[in-house]
Tab-separated table of N, CA, C and O in Angstrom:
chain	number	residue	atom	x	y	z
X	107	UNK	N	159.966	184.178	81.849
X	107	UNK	CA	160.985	183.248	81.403
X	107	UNK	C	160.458	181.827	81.571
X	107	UNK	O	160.139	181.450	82.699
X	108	UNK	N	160.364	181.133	80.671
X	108	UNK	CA	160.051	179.721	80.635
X	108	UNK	C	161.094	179.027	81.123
X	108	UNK	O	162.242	179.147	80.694
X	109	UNK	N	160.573	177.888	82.504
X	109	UNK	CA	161.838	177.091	82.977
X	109	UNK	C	161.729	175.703	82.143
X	109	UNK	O	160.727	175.146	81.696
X	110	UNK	N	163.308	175.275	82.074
X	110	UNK	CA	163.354	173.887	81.644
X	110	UNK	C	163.096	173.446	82.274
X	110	UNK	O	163.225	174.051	83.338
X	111	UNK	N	162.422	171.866	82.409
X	111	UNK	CA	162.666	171.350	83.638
X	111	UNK	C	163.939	170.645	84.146
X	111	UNK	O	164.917	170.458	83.422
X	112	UNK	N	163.860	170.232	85.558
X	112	UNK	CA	165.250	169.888	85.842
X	112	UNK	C	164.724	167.770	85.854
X	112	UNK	O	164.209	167.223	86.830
X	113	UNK	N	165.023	167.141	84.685
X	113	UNK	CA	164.545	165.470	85.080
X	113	UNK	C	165.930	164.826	85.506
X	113	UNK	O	167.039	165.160	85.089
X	114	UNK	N	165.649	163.887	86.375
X	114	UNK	CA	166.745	163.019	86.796
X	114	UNK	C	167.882	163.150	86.008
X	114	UNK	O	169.009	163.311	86.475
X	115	UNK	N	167.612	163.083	84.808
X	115	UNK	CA	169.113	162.413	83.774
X	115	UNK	C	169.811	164.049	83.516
X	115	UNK	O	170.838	164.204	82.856
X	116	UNK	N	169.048	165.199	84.165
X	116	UNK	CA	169.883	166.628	83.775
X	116	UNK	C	170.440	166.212	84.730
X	116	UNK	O	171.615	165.877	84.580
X	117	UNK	N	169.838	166.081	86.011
X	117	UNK	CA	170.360	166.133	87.093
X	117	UNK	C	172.058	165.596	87.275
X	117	UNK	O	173.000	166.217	87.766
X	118	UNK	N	172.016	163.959	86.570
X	118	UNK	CA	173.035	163.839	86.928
X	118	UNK	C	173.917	163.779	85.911
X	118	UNK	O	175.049	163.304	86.008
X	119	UNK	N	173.203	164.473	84.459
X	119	UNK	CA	174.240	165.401	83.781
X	119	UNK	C	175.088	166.326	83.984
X	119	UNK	O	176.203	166.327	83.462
X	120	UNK	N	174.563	167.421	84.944
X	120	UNK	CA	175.005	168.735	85.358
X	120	UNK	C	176.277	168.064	86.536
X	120	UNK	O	177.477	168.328	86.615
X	121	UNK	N	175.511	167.224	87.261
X	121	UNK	CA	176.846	166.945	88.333
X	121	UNK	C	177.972	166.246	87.642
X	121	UNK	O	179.075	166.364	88.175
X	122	UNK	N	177.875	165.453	86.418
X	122	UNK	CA	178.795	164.556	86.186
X	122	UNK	C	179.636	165.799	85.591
X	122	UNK	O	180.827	165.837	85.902
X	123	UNK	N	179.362	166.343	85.149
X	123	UNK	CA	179.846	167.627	84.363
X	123	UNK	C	180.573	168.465	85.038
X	123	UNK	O	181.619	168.957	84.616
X	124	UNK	N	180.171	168.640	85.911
X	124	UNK	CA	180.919	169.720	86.778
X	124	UNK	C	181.894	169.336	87.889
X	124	UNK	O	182.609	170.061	88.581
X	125	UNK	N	181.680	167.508	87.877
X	125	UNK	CA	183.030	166.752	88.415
X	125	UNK	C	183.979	166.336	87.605
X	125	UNK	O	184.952	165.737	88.063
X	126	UNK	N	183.852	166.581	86.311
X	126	UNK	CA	184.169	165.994	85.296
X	126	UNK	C	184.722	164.361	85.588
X	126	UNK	O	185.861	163.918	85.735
X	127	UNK	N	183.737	163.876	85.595
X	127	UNK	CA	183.343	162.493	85.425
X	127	UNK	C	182.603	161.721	84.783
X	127	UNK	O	181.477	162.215	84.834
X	128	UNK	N	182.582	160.758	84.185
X	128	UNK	CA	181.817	159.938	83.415
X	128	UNK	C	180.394	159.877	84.001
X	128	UNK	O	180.416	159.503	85.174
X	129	UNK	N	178.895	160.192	83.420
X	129	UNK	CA	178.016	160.080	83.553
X	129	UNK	C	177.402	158.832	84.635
X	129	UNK	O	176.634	158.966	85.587
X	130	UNK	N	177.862	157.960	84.253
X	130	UNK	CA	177.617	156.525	84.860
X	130	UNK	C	178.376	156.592	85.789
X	130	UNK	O	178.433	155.469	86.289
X	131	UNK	N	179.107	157.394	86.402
X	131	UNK	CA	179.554	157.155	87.806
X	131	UNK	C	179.195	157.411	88.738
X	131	UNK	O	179.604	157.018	89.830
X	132	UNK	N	177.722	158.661	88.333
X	132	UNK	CA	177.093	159.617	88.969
X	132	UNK	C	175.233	158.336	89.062
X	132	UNK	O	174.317	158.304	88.240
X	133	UNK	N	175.405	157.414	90.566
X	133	UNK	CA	174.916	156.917	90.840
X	133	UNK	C	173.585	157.618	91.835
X	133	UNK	O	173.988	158.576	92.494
X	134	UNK	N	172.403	157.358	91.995
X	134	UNK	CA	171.538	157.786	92.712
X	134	UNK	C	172.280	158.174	94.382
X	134	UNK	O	172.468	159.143	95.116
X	135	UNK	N	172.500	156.777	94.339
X	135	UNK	CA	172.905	157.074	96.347
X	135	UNK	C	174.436	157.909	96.389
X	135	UNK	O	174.790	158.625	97.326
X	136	UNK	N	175.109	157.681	95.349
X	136	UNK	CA	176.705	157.754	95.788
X	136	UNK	C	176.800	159.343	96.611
X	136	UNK	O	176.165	160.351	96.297
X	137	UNK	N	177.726	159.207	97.665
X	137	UNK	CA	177.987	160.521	97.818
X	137	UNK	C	178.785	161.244	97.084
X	137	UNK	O	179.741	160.852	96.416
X	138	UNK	N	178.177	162.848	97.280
X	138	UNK	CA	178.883	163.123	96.056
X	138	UNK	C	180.158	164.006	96.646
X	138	UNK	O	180.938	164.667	95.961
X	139	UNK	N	180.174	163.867	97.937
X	139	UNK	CA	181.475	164.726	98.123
X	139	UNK	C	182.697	163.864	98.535
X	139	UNK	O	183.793	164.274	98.916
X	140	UNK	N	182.287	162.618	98.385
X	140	UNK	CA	183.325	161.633	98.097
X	140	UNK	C	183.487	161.514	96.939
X	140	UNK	O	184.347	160.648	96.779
X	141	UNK	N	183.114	161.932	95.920
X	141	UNK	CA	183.134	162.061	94.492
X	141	UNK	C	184.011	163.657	94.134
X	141	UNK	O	184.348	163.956	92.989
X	142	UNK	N	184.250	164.468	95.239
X	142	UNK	CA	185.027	165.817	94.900
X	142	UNK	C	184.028	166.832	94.626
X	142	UNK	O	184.319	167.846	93.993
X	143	UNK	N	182.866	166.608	95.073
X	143	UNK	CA	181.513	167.765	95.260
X	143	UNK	C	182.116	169.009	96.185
X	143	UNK	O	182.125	168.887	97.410
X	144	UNK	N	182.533	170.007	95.652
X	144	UNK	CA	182.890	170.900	96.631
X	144	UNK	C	181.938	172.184	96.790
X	144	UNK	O	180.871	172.279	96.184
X	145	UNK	N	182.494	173.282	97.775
X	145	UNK	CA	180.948	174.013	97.812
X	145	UNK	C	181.271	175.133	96.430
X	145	UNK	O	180.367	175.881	96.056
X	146	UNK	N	182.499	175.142	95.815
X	146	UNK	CA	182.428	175.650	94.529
X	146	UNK	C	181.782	175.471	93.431
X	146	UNK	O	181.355	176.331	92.661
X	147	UNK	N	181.672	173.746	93.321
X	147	UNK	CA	181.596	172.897	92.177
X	147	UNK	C	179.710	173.227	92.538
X	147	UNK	O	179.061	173.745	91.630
X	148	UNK	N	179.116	172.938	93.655
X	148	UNK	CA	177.952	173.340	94.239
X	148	UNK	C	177.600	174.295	93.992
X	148	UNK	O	176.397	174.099	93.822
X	149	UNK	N	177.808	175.430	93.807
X	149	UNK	CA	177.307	176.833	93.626
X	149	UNK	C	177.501	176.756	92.272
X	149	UNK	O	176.471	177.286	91.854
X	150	UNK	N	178.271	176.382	91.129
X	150	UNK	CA	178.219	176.882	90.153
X	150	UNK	C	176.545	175.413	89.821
X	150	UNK	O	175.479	175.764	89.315
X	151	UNK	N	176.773	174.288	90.169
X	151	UNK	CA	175.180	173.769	89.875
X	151	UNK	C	173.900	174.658	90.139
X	151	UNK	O	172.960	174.894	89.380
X	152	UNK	N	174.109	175.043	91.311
X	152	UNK	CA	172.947	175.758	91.954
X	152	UNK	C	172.504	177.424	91.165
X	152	UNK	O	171.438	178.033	91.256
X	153	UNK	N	173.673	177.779	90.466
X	153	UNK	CA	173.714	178.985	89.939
X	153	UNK	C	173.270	178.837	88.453
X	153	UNK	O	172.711	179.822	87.971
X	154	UNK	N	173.495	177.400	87.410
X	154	UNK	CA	173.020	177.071	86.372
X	154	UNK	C	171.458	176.734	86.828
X	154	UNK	O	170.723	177.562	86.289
X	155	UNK	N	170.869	175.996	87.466
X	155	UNK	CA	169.924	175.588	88.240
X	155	UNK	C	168.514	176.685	88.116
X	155	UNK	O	167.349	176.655	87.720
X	156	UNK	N	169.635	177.772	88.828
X	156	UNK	CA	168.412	179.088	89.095
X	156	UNK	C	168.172	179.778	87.306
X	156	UNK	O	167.154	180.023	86.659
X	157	UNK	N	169.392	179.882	87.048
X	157	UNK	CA	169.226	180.498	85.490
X	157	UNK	C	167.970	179.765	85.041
X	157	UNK	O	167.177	180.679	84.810
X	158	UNK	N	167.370	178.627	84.796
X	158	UNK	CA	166.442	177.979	84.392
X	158	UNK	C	164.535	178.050	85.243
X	158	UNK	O	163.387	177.783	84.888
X	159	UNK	N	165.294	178.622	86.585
X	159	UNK	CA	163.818	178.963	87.595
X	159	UNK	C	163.947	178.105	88.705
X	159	UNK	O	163.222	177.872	89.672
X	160	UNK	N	165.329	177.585	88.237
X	160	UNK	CA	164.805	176.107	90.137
X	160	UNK	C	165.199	177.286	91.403
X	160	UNK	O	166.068	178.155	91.324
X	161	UNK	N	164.329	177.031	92.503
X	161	UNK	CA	164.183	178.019	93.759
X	161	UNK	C	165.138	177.181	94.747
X	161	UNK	O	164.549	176.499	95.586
X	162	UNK	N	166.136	177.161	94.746
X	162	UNK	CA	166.957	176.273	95.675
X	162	UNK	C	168.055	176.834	96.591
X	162	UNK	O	168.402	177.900	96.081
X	163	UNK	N	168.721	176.619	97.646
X	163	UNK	CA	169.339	176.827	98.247
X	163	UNK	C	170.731	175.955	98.490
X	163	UNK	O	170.769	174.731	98.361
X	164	UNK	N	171.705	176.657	98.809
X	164	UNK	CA	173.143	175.785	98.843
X	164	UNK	C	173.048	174.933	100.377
X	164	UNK	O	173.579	173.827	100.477
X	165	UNK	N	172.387	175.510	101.435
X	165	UNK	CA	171.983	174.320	102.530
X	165	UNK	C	171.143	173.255	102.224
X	165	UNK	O	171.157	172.283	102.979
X	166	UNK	N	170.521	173.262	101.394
X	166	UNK	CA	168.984	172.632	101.249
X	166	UNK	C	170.141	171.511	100.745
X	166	UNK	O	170.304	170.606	101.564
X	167	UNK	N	171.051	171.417	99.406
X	167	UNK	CA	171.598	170.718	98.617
X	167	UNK	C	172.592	170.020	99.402
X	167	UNK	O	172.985	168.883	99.143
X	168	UNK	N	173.018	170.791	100.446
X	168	UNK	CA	174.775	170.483	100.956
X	168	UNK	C	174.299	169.643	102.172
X	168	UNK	O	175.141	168.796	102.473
X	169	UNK	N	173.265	169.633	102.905
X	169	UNK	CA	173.013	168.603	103.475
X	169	UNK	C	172.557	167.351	103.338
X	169	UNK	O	172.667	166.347	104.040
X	170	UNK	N	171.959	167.604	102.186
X	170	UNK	CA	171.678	165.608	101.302
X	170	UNK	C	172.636	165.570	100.189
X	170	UNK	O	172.042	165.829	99.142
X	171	UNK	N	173.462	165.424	100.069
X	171	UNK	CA	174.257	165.628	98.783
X	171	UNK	C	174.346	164.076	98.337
X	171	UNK	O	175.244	163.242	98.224
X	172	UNK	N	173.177	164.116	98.174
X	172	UNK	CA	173.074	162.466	96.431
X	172	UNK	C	172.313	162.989	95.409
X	172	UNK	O	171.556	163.932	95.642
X	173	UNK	N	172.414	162.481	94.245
X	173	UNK	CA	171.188	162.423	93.436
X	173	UNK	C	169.842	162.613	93.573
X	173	UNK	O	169.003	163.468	93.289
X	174	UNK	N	169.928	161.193	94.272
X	174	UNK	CA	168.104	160.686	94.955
X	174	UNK	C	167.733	162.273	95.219
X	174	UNK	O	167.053	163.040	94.538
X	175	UNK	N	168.361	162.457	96.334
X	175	UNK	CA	168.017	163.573	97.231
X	175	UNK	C	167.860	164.811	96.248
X	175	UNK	O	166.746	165.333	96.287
X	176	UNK	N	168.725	165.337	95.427
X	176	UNK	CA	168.371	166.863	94.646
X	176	UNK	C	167.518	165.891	93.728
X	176	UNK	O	167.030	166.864	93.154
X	177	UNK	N	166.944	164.876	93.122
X	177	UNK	CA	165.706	164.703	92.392
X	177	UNK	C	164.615	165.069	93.055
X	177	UNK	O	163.674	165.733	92.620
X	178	UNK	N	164.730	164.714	93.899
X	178	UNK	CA	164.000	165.077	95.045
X	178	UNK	C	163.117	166.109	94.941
X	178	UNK	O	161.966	166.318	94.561
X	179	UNK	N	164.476	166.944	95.623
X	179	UNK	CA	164.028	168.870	96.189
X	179	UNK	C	163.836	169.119	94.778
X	179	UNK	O	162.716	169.610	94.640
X	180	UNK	N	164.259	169.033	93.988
X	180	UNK	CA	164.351	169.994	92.391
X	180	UNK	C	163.154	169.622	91.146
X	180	UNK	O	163.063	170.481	90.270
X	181	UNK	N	162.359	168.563	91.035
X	181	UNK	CA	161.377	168.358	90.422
X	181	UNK	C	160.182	167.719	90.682
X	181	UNK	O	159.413	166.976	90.071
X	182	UNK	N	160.303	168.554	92.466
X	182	UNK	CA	158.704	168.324	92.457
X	182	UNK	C	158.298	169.756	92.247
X	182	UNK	O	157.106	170.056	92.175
């Protein structure tokens, strides 16, 4: 299976999406569970994520929960 890759701007496509929030609100640093990041809204990212090949974990994510941070873990 060929993975997409995951670049910054999916990144904070997929989250703006799944907070349903405007793209541009979904800032590098902001937290996102002050934004309504829950560990539902989390698993269904992490579960689109893997469909594509990313090797990730719901601790790995739930303890840095910004942007910066899953650009991070997810495309190196």
């Amino acid at each position: 299976m060929e993975r997409t890759p995951l670049t910054p701007e999916r990144i904070r496509a997929d989250v703006a999406d799944v907070l349903s929030v405007p793209q541009d609100e979904i800032t590098d640093e902001v937290q996102l569970i002050d934004r309504g990041l829950d560990s539902i809204r989390l698993m269904t990212l992490i579960e689109r994520w893997r469909a594509e090949g990313a090797d990730v974990e719901l601790a790995e994510l739930a303890e840095r929960p910004t942007v910066a941070d899953w650009v991070a873990k997810l495309t190196r």
